Amino acid sequence: MDTTKTEARTDDTKAAEAAENPGTTEATGTSEAPEAKKADGEPAAGAAVDEDAPRGADAADEDLEETEEDAPPAAATATGSVASGAGAVAAAGLGLASLTGTWMGTVLAERQTLLGQIKLQTGKATDQIGTVYGAPWHTHALVNGLFALLAVVVAALVLTRTRPAWVRAVAWGGLALGVLGIIVSAGMYFDLFASLPTLPKSGGAGTPGS
């Protein structure tokens, strides 16, 4: 009878332990709770994966590597900023030169004046005002117009992409100066602002400086 009570108590104790620890078995009395994850941090086969749970250091390193690969190199970005800034400044300088005149335009105009005097002395030209004054004037206007056109082209190339604020401001200034330079040069070339002087009908036809 004592043996029966002892076995009944043992069964009750095992049943209570099994209720408290579902992972224990009646045969061995040891815990066999299933592992949710492997030793290396990866989910075990058949275990539920929580996507919102924080990931380990390896996953963070992988995300950092992907971010670094997607980001443009710092050297390339710096080079692009320097090139765009230089282009904007060059456009502004070209636009200003188209309005104030350039050394090249002055030299070419003086050369054209000398050629006109030579033509008059050799009898190859009869219109001394157009040859000595008009041709150099038009040459100067043409050179200024070319500088203005270069300013517009360079400024437009700089503004085709997203640039820093100061670069865009300088480029817009160069573009405005270039457009204004083209207008002024066209007016000079086609004598819109002032027509060429003419000799009086009773005046002589002497050469300049005589």
Short mmCIF file of C-alpha atoms in Angstrom, two decimals:
data_model
loop_
_atom_site.label_atom_id
_atom_site.label_comp_id
_atom_site.label_asym_id
_atom_site.label_seq_id
_atom_site.Cartn_x
_atom_site.Cartn_y
_atom_site.Cartn_z
CA MET A 1 0.00 0.00 0.00
CA ASP A 2 2.90 2.35 0.76
CA THR A 3 4.36 1.51 -2.62
CA THR A 4 1.11 2.46 -4.33
CA LYS A 5 1.02 5.84 -2.52
CA THR A 6 4.66 6.49 -3.36
CA GLU A 7 4.05 5.79 -7.06
CA ALA A 8 0.94 8.01 -7.01
CA ARG A 9 2.90 10.85 -5.43
CA THR A 10 5.67 10.39 -7.98
CA ASP A 11 3.15 10.56 -10.82
CA ASP A 12 1.59 13.70 -9.35
CA THR A 13 5.01 15.33 -8.98
CA LYS A 14 5.93 14.53 -12.61
CA ALA A 15 2.58 15.84 -13.80
CA ALA A 16 3.11 19.11 -11.91
CA GLU A 17 6.65 19.50 -13.29
CA ALA A 18 5.40 18.75 -16.80
CA ALA A 19 2.73 21.44 -16.43
CA GLU A 20 5.29 24.00 -15.25
CA ASN A 21 7.96 22.98 -17.82
CA PRO A 22 6.32 21.89 -21.06
CA GLY A 23 9.69 20.96 -22.47
CA THR A 24 10.35 18.16 -19.93
CA THR A 25 9.63 14.52 -20.77
CA GLU A 26 8.18 11.89 -18.55
CA ALA A 27 10.80 9.33 -19.47
CA THR A 28 14.01 11.15 -18.58
CA GLY A 29 12.84 14.21 -16.60
CA THR A 30 15.25 16.47 -18.52
CA SER A 31 14.37 19.71 -20.34
CA GLU A 32 14.25 19.53 -24.14
CA ALA A 33 13.15 23.12 -24.98
CA PRO A 34 13.60 23.68 -28.71
CA GLU A 35 16.33 26.15 -29.64
CA ALA A 36 14.96 29.24 -31.37
CA LYS A 37 18.34 30.18 -32.79
CA LYS A 38 21.59 28.51 -33.60
CA ALA A 39 24.83 29.29 -31.81
CA ASP A 40 25.97 31.62 -34.59
CA GLY A 41 22.89 33.86 -34.30
CA GLU A 42 20.97 32.47 -37.33
CA PRO A 43 17.38 31.19 -36.87
CA ALA A 44 17.07 27.46 -36.51
CA ALA A 45 15.13 25.40 -39.01
CA GLY A 46 11.41 25.68 -38.41
CA ALA A 47 11.75 28.63 -36.02
CA ALA A 48 9.65 31.74 -36.64
CA VAL A 49 11.63 34.77 -37.87
CA ASP A 50 10.73 38.18 -36.48
CA GLU A 51 11.49 40.79 -39.15
CA ASP A 52 11.10 43.67 -36.68
CA ALA A 53 13.61 42.21 -34.23
CA PRO A 54 17.02 43.98 -34.11
CA ARG A 55 19.67 42.35 -36.25
CA GLY A 56 23.19 41.55 -35.23
CA ALA A 57 26.49 43.30 -35.90
CA ASP A 58 27.03 41.40 -39.16
CA ALA A 59 23.80 42.77 -40.66
CA ALA A 60 24.73 46.30 -39.57
CA ASP A 61 28.13 45.94 -41.27
CA GLU A 62 26.43 44.76 -44.47
CA ASP A 63 24.08 47.78 -44.47
CA LEU A 64 27.06 50.12 -43.94
CA GLU A 65 28.94 48.55 -46.86
CA GLU A 66 25.89 48.92 -49.14
CA THR A 67 25.52 52.58 -48.14
CA GLU A 68 29.19 53.26 -48.87
CA GLU A 69 28.92 51.57 -52.27
CA ASP A 70 25.85 53.62 -53.24
CA ALA A 71 27.38 56.95 -52.15
CA PRO A 72 29.55 58.70 -54.80
CA PRO A 73 33.27 58.95 -54.02
CA ALA A 74 34.24 62.11 -52.15
CA ALA A 75 37.10 62.82 -54.56
CA ALA A 76 34.78 62.74 -57.60
CA THR A 77 32.31 65.06 -55.89
CA ALA A 78 35.04 67.54 -54.97
CA THR A 79 36.45 67.48 -58.50
CA GLY A 80 33.01 68.12 -59.99
CA SER A 81 32.43 71.06 -57.65
CA VAL A 82 35.78 72.62 -58.54
CA ALA A 83 35.17 72.18 -62.28
CA SER A 84 31.67 73.65 -62.10
CA GLY A 85 32.90 76.61 -60.03
CA ALA A 86 35.72 77.29 -62.49
CA GLY A 87 33.27 77.11 -65.39
CA ALA A 88 30.90 79.57 -63.74
CA VAL A 89 33.72 82.07 -63.07
CA ALA A 90 35.00 81.66 -66.64
CA ALA A 91 31.52 82.33 -68.03
CA ALA A 92 31.22 85.51 -65.95
CA GLY A 93 34.67 86.67 -67.09
CA LEU A 94 33.89 86.03 -70.74
CA GLY A 95 30.60 87.88 -70.46
CA LEU A 96 32.28 90.89 -68.85
CA ALA A 97 35.03 90.89 -71.49
CA SER A 98 32.45 90.92 -74.27
CA LEU A 99 31.11 94.22 -72.92
CA THR A 100 34.36 95.98 -71.99
CA GLY A 101 36.43 94.76 -74.95
CA THR A 102 39.46 92.51 -75.13
CA TRP A 103 43.11 92.82 -76.07
CA MET A 104 42.49 90.51 -79.01
CA GLY A 105 39.71 92.72 -80.36
CA THR A 106 41.88 95.83 -80.05
CA VAL A 107 44.81 94.24 -81.87
CA LEU A 108 42.63 92.93 -84.69
CA ALA A 109 40.92 96.30 -85.08
CA GLU A 110 44.27 98.09 -85.34
CA ARG A 111 45.43 95.55 -87.89
CA GLN A 112 42.30 96.14 -89.93
CA THR A 113 42.95 99.90 -89.78
CA LEU A 114 46.46 99.42 -91.12
CA LEU A 115 45.18 97.19 -93.94
CA GLY A 116 42.61 99.83 -94.83
CA GLN A 117 45.28 102.53 -95.09
CA ILE A 118 47.37 100.30 -97.32
CA LYS A 119 44.41 99.69 -99.61
CA LEU A 120 43.73 103.41 -99.87
CA GLN A 121 47.33 104.22 -100.74
CA THR A 122 47.48 101.49 -103.36
CA GLY A 123 44.15 102.51 -104.86
CA LYS A 124 42.41 99.22 -104.02
CA ALA A 125 39.72 101.00 -102.00
CA THR A 126 37.77 104.18 -102.62
CA ASP A 127 35.60 104.43 -99.49
CA GLN A 128 38.16 105.67 -97.01
CA ILE A 129 35.72 105.98 -94.07
CA GLY A 130 34.38 102.48 -94.49
CA THR A 131 37.85 101.06 -95.02
CA VAL A 132 39.75 102.87 -92.27
CA TYR A 133 36.98 103.27 -89.68
CA GLY A 134 34.08 100.93 -90.47
CA ALA A 135 36.04 97.71 -90.98
CA PRO A 136 38.01 97.96 -87.67
CA TRP A 137 34.81 98.83 -85.81
CA HIS A 138 33.03 95.81 -87.19
CA THR A 139 36.02 93.59 -86.44
CA HIS A 140 36.02 94.71 -82.82
CA ALA A 141 32.28 94.04 -82.57
CA LEU A 142 32.71 90.57 -84.07
CA VAL A 143 35.39 89.60 -81.55
CA ASN A 144 33.25 90.84 -78.67
CA GLY A 145 30.32 88.84 -79.99
CA LEU A 146 32.40 85.65 -80.05
CA PHE A 147 33.41 86.16 -76.42
CA ALA A 148 29.76 86.75 -75.50
CA LEU A 149 28.73 83.56 -77.28
CA LEU A 150 31.39 81.57 -75.41
CA ALA A 151 30.10 83.00 -72.13
CA VAL A 152 26.56 81.86 -72.92
CA VAL A 153 27.69 78.35 -73.90
CA VAL A 154 29.88 77.83 -70.81
CA ALA A 155 27.21 79.18 -68.45
CA ALA A 156 24.57 76.94 -70.03
CA LEU A 157 26.79 73.87 -69.58
CA VAL A 158 27.29 74.68 -65.91
CA LEU A 159 23.55 75.13 -65.35
CA THR A 160 22.59 71.81 -66.96
CA ARG A 161 23.14 69.94 -63.68
CA THR A 162 22.49 70.57 -60.02
CA ARG A 163 25.24 72.78 -58.64
CA PRO A 164 25.89 74.60 -55.34
CA ALA A 165 24.04 77.86 -54.85
CA TRP A 166 27.06 80.12 -55.35
CA VAL A 167 28.04 78.31 -58.56
CA ARG A 168 24.56 78.72 -60.01
CA ALA A 169 24.51 82.40 -59.04
CA VAL A 170 27.83 83.10 -60.79
CA ALA A 171 26.76 81.06 -63.82
CA TRP A 172 23.49 82.99 -64.12
CA GLY A 173 25.48 86.23 -63.94
CA GLY A 174 27.78 85.03 -66.72
CA LEU A 175 24.78 84.01 -68.80
CA ALA A 176 23.17 87.43 -68.39
CA LEU A 177 26.41 89.22 -69.31
CA GLY A 178 26.85 86.97 -72.34
CA VAL A 179 23.37 87.66 -73.66
CA LEU A 180 23.86 91.38 -73.12
CA GLY A 181 27.23 91.19 -74.87
CA ILE A 182 25.65 89.50 -77.90
CA ILE A 183 23.04 92.25 -78.15
CA VAL A 184 25.61 95.03 -77.90
CA SER A 185 27.95 93.36 -80.38
CA ALA A 186 25.14 92.85 -82.89
CA GLY A 187 24.20 96.52 -82.60
CA MET A 188 27.81 97.55 -83.20
CA TYR A 189 28.29 95.22 -86.16
CA PHE A 190 25.09 96.27 -87.94
CA ASP A 191 25.50 99.96 -87.03
CA LEU A 192 22.27 100.04 -85.05
CA PHE A 193 23.51 102.40 -82.35
CA ALA A 194 25.31 104.82 -84.66
CA SER A 195 25.77 104.88 -88.39
CA LEU A 196 29.13 105.36 -90.08
CA PRO A 197 30.09 108.98 -90.68
CA THR A 198 29.88 110.27 -94.24
CA LEU A 199 31.95 112.84 -96.07
CA PRO A 200 30.25 116.07 -97.16
CA LYS A 201 29.51 116.22 -100.86
CA SER A 202 31.73 119.28 -101.24
CA GLY A 203 34.55 117.77 -99.21
CA GLY A 204 37.80 116.57 -100.67
CA ALA A 205 38.81 112.96 -100.90
CA GLY A 206 42.16 113.22 -99.22
CA THR A 207 43.64 110.39 -97.25
CA PRO A 208 43.39 110.36 -93.43
CA GLY A 209 46.01 112.50 -91.75
CA SER A 210 46.71 114.58 -94.84
#
